[in-house]
Short mmCIF file of C-alpha atoms in Angstrom, two decimals:
data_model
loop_
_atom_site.label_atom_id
_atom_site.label_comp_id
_atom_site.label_asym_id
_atom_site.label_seq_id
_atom_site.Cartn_x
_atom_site.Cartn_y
_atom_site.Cartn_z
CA UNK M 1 -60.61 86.88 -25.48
CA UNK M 2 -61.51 90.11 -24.93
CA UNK M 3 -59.48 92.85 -26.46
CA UNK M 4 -60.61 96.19 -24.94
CA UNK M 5 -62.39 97.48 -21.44
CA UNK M 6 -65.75 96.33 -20.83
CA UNK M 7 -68.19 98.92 -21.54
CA UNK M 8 -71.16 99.14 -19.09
CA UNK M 9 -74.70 98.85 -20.50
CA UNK M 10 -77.24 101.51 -18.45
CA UNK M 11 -80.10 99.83 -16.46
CA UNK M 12 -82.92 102.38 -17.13
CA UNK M 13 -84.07 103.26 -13.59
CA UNK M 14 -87.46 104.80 -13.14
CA UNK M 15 -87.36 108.42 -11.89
CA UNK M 16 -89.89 111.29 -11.18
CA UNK M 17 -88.50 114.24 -12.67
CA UNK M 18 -90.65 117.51 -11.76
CA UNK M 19 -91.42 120.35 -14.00
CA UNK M 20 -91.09 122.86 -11.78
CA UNK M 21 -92.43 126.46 -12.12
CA UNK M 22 -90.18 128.48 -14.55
CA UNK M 23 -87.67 125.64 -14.77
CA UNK M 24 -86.38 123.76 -17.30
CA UNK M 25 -87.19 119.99 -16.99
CA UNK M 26 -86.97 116.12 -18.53
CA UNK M 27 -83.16 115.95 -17.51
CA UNK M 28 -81.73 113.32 -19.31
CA UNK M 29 -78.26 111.74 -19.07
CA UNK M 30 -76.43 111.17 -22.66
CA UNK M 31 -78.39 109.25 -25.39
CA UNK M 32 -81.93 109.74 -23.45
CA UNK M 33 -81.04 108.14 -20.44
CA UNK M 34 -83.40 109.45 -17.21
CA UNK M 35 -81.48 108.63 -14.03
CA UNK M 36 -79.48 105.77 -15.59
CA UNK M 37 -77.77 103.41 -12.86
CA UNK M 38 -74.89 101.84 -14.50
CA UNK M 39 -73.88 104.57 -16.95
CA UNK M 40 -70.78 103.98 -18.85
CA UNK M 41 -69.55 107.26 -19.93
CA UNK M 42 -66.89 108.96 -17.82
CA UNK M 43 -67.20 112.04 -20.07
CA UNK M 44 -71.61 112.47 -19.83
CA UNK M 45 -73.55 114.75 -22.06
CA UNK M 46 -76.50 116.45 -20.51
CA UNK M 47 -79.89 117.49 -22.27
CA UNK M 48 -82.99 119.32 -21.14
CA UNK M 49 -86.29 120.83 -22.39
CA UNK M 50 -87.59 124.38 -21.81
CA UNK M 51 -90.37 125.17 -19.80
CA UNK M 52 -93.87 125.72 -21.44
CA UNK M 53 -94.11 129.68 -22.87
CA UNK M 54 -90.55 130.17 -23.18
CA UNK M 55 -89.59 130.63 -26.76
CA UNK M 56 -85.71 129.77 -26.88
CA UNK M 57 -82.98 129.67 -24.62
CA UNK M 58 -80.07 131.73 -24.75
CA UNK M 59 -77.69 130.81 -22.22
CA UNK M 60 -77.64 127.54 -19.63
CA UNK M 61 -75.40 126.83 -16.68
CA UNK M 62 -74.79 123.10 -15.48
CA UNK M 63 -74.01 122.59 -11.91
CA UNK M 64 -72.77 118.02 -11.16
CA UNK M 65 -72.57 117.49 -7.64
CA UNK M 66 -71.24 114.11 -5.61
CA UNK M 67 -74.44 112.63 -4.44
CA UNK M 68 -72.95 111.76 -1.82
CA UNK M 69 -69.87 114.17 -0.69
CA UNK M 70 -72.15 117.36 -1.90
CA UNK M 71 -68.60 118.62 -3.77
CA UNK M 72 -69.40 120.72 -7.15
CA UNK M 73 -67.68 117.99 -9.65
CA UNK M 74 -68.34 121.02 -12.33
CA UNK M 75 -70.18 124.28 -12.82
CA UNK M 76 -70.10 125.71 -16.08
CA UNK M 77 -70.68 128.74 -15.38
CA UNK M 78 -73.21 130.93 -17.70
CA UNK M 79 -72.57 129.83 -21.38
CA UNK M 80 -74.33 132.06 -24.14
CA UNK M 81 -75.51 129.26 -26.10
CA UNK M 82 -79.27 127.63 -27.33
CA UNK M 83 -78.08 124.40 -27.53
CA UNK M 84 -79.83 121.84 -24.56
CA UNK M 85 -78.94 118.66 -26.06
CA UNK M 86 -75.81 116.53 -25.64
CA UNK M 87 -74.03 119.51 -23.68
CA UNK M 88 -70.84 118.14 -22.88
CA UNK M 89 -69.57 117.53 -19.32
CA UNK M 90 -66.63 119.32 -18.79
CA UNK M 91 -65.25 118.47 -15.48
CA UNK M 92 -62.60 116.17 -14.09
CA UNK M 93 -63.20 112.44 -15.55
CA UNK M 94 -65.69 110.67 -13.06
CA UNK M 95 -64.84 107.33 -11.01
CA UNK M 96 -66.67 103.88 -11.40
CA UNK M 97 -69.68 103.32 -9.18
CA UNK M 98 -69.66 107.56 -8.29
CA UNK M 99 -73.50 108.55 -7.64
CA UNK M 100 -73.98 112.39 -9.22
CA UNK M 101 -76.52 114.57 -8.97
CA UNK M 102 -76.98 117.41 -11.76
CA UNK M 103 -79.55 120.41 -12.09
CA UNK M 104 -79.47 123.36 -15.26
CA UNK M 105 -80.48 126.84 -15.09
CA UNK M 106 -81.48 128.67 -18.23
CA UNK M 107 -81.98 132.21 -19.46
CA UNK M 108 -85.35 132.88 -21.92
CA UNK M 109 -85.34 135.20 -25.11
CA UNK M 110 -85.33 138.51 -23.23
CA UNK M 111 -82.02 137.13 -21.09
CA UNK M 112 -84.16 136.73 -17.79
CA UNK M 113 -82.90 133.83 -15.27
CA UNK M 114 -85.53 130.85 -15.05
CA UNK M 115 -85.02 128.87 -11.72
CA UNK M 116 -82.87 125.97 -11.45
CA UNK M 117 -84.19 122.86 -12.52
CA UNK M 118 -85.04 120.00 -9.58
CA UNK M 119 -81.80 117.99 -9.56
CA UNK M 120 -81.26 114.50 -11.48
CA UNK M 121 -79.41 111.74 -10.44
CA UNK M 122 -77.34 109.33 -12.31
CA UNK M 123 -74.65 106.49 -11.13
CA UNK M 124 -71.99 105.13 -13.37
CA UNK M 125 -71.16 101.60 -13.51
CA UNK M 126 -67.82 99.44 -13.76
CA UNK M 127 -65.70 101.68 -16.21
CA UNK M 128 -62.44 99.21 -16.48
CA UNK M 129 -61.39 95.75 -16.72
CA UNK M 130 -59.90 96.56 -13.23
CA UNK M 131 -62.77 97.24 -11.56
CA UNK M 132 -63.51 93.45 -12.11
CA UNK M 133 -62.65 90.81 -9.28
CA UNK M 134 -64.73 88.09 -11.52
CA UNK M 135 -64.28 85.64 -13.75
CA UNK M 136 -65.58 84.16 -16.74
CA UNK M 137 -67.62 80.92 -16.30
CA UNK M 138 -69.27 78.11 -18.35
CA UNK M 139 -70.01 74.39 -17.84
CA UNK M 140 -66.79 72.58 -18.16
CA UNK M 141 -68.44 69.97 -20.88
CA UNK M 142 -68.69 71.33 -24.33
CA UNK M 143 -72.09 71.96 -25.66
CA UNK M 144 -73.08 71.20 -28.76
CA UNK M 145 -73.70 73.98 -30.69
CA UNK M 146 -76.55 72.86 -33.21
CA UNK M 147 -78.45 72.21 -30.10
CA UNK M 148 -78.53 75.74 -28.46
CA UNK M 149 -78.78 74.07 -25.21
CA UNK M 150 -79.34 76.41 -21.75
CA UNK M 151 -76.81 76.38 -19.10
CA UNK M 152 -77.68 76.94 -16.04
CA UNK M 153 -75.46 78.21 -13.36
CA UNK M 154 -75.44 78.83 -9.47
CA UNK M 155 -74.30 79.90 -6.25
CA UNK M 156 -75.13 80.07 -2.73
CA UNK M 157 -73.74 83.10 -0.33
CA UNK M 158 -74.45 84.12 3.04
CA UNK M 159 -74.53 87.74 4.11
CA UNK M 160 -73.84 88.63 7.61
CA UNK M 161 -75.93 91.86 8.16
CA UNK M 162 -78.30 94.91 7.23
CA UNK M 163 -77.42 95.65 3.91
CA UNK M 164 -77.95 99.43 3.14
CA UNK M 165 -76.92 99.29 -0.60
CA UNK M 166 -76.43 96.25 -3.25
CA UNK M 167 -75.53 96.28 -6.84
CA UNK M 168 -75.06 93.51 -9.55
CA UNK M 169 -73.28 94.27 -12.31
CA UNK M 170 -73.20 91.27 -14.75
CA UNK M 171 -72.84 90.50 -18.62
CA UNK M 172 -72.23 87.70 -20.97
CA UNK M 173 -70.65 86.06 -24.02
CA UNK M 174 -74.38 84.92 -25.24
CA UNK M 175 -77.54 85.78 -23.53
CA UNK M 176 -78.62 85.94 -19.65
CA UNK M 177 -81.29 85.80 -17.06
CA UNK M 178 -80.43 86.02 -13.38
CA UNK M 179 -82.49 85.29 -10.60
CA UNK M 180 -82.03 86.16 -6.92
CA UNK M 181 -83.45 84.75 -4.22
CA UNK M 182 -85.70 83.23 -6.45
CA UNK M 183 -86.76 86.42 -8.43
CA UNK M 184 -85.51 87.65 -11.63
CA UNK M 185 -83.47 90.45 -11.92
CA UNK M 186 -84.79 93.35 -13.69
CA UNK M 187 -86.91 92.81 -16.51
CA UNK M 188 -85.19 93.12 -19.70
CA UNK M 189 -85.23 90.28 -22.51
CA UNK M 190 -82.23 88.59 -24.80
CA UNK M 191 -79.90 91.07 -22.59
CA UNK M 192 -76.80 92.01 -22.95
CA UNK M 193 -77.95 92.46 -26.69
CA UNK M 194 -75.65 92.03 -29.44
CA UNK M 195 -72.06 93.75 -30.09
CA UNK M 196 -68.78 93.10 -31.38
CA UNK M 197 -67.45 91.09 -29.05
CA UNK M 198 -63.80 90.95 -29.72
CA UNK M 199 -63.93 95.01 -29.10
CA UNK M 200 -66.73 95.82 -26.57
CA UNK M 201 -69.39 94.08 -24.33
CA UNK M 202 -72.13 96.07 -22.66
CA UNK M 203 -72.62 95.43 -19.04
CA UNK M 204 -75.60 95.71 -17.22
CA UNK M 205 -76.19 97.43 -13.86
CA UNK M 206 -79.30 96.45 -11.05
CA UNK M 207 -80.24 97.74 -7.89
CA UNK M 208 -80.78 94.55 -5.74
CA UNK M 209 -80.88 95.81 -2.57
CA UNK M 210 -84.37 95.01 -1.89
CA UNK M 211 -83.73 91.37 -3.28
CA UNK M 212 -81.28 90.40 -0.51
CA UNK M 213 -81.77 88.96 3.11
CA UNK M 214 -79.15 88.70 5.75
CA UNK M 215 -78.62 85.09 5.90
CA UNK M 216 -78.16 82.42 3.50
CA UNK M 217 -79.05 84.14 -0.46
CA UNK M 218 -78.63 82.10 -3.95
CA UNK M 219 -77.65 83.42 -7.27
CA UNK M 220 -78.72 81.11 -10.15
CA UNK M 221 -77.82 82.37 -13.47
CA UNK M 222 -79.30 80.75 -17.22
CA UNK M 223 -77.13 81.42 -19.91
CA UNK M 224 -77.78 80.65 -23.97
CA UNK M 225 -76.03 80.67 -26.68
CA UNK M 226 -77.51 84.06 -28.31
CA UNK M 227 -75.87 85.74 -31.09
CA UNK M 228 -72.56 85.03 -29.78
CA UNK M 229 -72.31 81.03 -30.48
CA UNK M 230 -75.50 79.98 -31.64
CA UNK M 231 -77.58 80.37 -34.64
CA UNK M 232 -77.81 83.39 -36.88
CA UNK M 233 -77.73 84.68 -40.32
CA UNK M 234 -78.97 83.57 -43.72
CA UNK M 235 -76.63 80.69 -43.94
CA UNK M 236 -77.90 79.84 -40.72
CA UNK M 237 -74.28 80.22 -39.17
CA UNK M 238 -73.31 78.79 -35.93
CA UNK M 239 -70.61 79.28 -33.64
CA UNK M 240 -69.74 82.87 -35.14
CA UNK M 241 -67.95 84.25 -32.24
CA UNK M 242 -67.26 81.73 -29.83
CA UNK M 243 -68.36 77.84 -29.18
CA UNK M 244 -69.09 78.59 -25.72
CA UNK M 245 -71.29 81.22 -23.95
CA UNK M 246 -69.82 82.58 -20.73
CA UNK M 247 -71.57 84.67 -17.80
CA UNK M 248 -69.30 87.67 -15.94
CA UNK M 249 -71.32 88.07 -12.76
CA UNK M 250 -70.11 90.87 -9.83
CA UNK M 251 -72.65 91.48 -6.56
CA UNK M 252 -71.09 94.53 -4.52
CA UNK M 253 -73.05 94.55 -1.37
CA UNK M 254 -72.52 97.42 1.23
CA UNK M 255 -73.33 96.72 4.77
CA UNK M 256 -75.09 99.78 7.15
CA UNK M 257 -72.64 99.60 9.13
CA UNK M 258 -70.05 100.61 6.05
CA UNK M 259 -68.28 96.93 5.35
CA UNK M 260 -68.21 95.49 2.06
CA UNK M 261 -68.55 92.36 0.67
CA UNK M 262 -68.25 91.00 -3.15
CA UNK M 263 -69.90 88.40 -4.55
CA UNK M 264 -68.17 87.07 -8.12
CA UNK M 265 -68.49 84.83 -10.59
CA UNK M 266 -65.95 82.28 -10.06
CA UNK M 267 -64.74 78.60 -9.19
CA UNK M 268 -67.01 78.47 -6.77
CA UNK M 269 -69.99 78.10 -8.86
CA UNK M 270 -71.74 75.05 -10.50
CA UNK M 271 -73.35 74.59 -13.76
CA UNK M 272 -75.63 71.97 -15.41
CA UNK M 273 -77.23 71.62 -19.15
CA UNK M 274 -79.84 69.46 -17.55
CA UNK M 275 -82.74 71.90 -17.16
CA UNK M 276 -86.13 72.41 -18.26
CA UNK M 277 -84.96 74.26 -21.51
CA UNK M 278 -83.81 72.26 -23.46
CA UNK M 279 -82.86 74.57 -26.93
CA UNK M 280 -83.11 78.10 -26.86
CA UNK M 281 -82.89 79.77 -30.17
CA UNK M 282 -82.96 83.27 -31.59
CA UNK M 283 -84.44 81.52 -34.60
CA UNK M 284 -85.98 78.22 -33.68
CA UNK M 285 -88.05 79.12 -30.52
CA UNK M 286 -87.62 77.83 -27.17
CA UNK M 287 -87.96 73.77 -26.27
CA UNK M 288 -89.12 73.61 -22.66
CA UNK M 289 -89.54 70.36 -20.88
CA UNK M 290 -91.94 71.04 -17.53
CA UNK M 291 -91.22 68.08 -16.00
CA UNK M 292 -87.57 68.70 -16.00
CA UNK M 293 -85.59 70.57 -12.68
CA UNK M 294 -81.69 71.40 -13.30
CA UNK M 295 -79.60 68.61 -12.19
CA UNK M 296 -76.61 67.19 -12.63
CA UNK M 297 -74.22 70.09 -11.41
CA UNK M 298 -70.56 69.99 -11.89
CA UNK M 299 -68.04 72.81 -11.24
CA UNK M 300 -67.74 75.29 -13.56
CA UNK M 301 -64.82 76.14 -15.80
CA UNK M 302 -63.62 79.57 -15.07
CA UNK M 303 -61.12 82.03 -16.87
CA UNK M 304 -60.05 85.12 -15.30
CA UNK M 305 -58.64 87.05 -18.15
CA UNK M 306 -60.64 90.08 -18.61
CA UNK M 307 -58.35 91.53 -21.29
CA UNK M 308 -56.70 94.98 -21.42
CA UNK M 309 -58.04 97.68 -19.36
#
């Protein structure tokens, strides 16, 4: 049972950032990030490189605006200082989901004002437990565990509508892979990665827009056993955290017209260990049977307690 907040995991978004003439440049978001979507840090730390032929810096100013609302979240006004690296915000906390954009000016060795950087954008993701409407869910049978089977896990929605904006925020107890509309999602491997998971799991963030139709849609979700319940260590442990992998799926879908819908994972789902893969191991490879197609789906088993926030 989770303990503690969920933490949200950054989805590294790609992002054009221009040098400029005279202006710093390479804006980057706390630990490296460029234009992260998802970020989980209410609190960011900005960093920056000078432009070519300037020797040091020796004072910056940090303007974060609402991408949206164009309101000045925080300016810092000129700060005599040479550090560009992990400069802390120091605003008002920000909200879940709030889109910023930020931009840095800089003064050079003799104290003359370089031009403002081109802006950078960066979203954050689902900062509490409370921004969650969804639950936990797994295949009601037990799996074994010394077989690292693959569960696989879906759910049809319709959407009623031009969608203008679409996010999917989604994690797991174990490992992930979710397809939409018969395309994966991003392209990251053994995602959400490893943690501790009584304390904190990472969450990752997606721009799906693009992947959605008005009309009938279908989420289907495989979900292994990873680090959290199957195989690892030199003793060739099993079951370390948890018997059971879970998935923690949320689609947030705007409309152009300005209505909302969400999408969760929930009751409403199925799940089947009948698939193609049959073992999936961090260890022991994967055992894939091409004649195989999922069947066999039950309801899932779902548990909506998402801990403290």
């Amino acid at each position: 049972m989770m303990k503690k907040k969920i933490a949200s995991l950054v989805f590294m978004a790609s992002a054009c950032l221009a040098y400029g003439n005279g202006a710093a440049h390479s804006l980057t978001v706390g630990e490296g990030f460029a234009a992260p979507l998802g970020f989980h840090d209410p609190s960011p730390s900005f960093s920056w490189k000078l432009p070519e032929g300037v020797k040091a810096q020796t004072a910056y100013q940090i303007e974060v605006r609402d991408a949206q609302t164009k309101k000045v979240a925080w300016n810092s006004g000129w700060v005599s200082s040479d550090q560009s690296v992990l400069v802390p915000y120091g605003g008002d906390a920000l909200a879940s989901r709030q889109q910023l954009a930020w931009r840095v000016q800089v003064r050079d060795e003799n104290g003359a004002e370089l031009e403002w950087s081109q802006p950078a954008l960066f979203e954050l993701g689902l900062l509490s437990s409370k921004d969650w409407q969804a639950q936990w869910i797994r295949p009601q049978a037990e799996t074994d565990p010394n077989k690292e089977a693959v569960a696989w896990l879906r759910r049809p929605f319709a959407l009623s509508g031009a969608v203008e904006r679409a996010r999917l925020y989604v994690t797991a107890r174990g490992l992930f892979e979710v397809h939409l509309n018969g395309k994966k999602v991003g392209s990251d491997c053994f995602v959400p990665g490893w943690t501790s998971y009584k304390n904190r799991i990472d969450t990752l963030a997606y721009d799906v827009t693009s992947q959605l139709k008005n009309g009938e849609n279908s989420l289907v979700a495989m979900l292994g056993m990873g680090w959290y319940s199957g195989r690892i260590g030199w003793k060739h442990q099993k079951a370390t955290f948890g018997r059971q992998p879970e998935l923690l799926l949320q689609l947030e879908v705007t409309y152009r017209n300005g209505r909302k819908e969400t999408i969760v994972s929930d009751g409403q789902w199925e799940a089947t260990c009948e698939g193609p893969i049959l073992s999936s191991s961090l260890y022991d490879g994967e055992h894939y049977d091409a004649r195989k197609a999922p069947s066999g789906w039950q309801p899932v088993a779902a548990n909506a307690d998402l801990g403290d926030a």
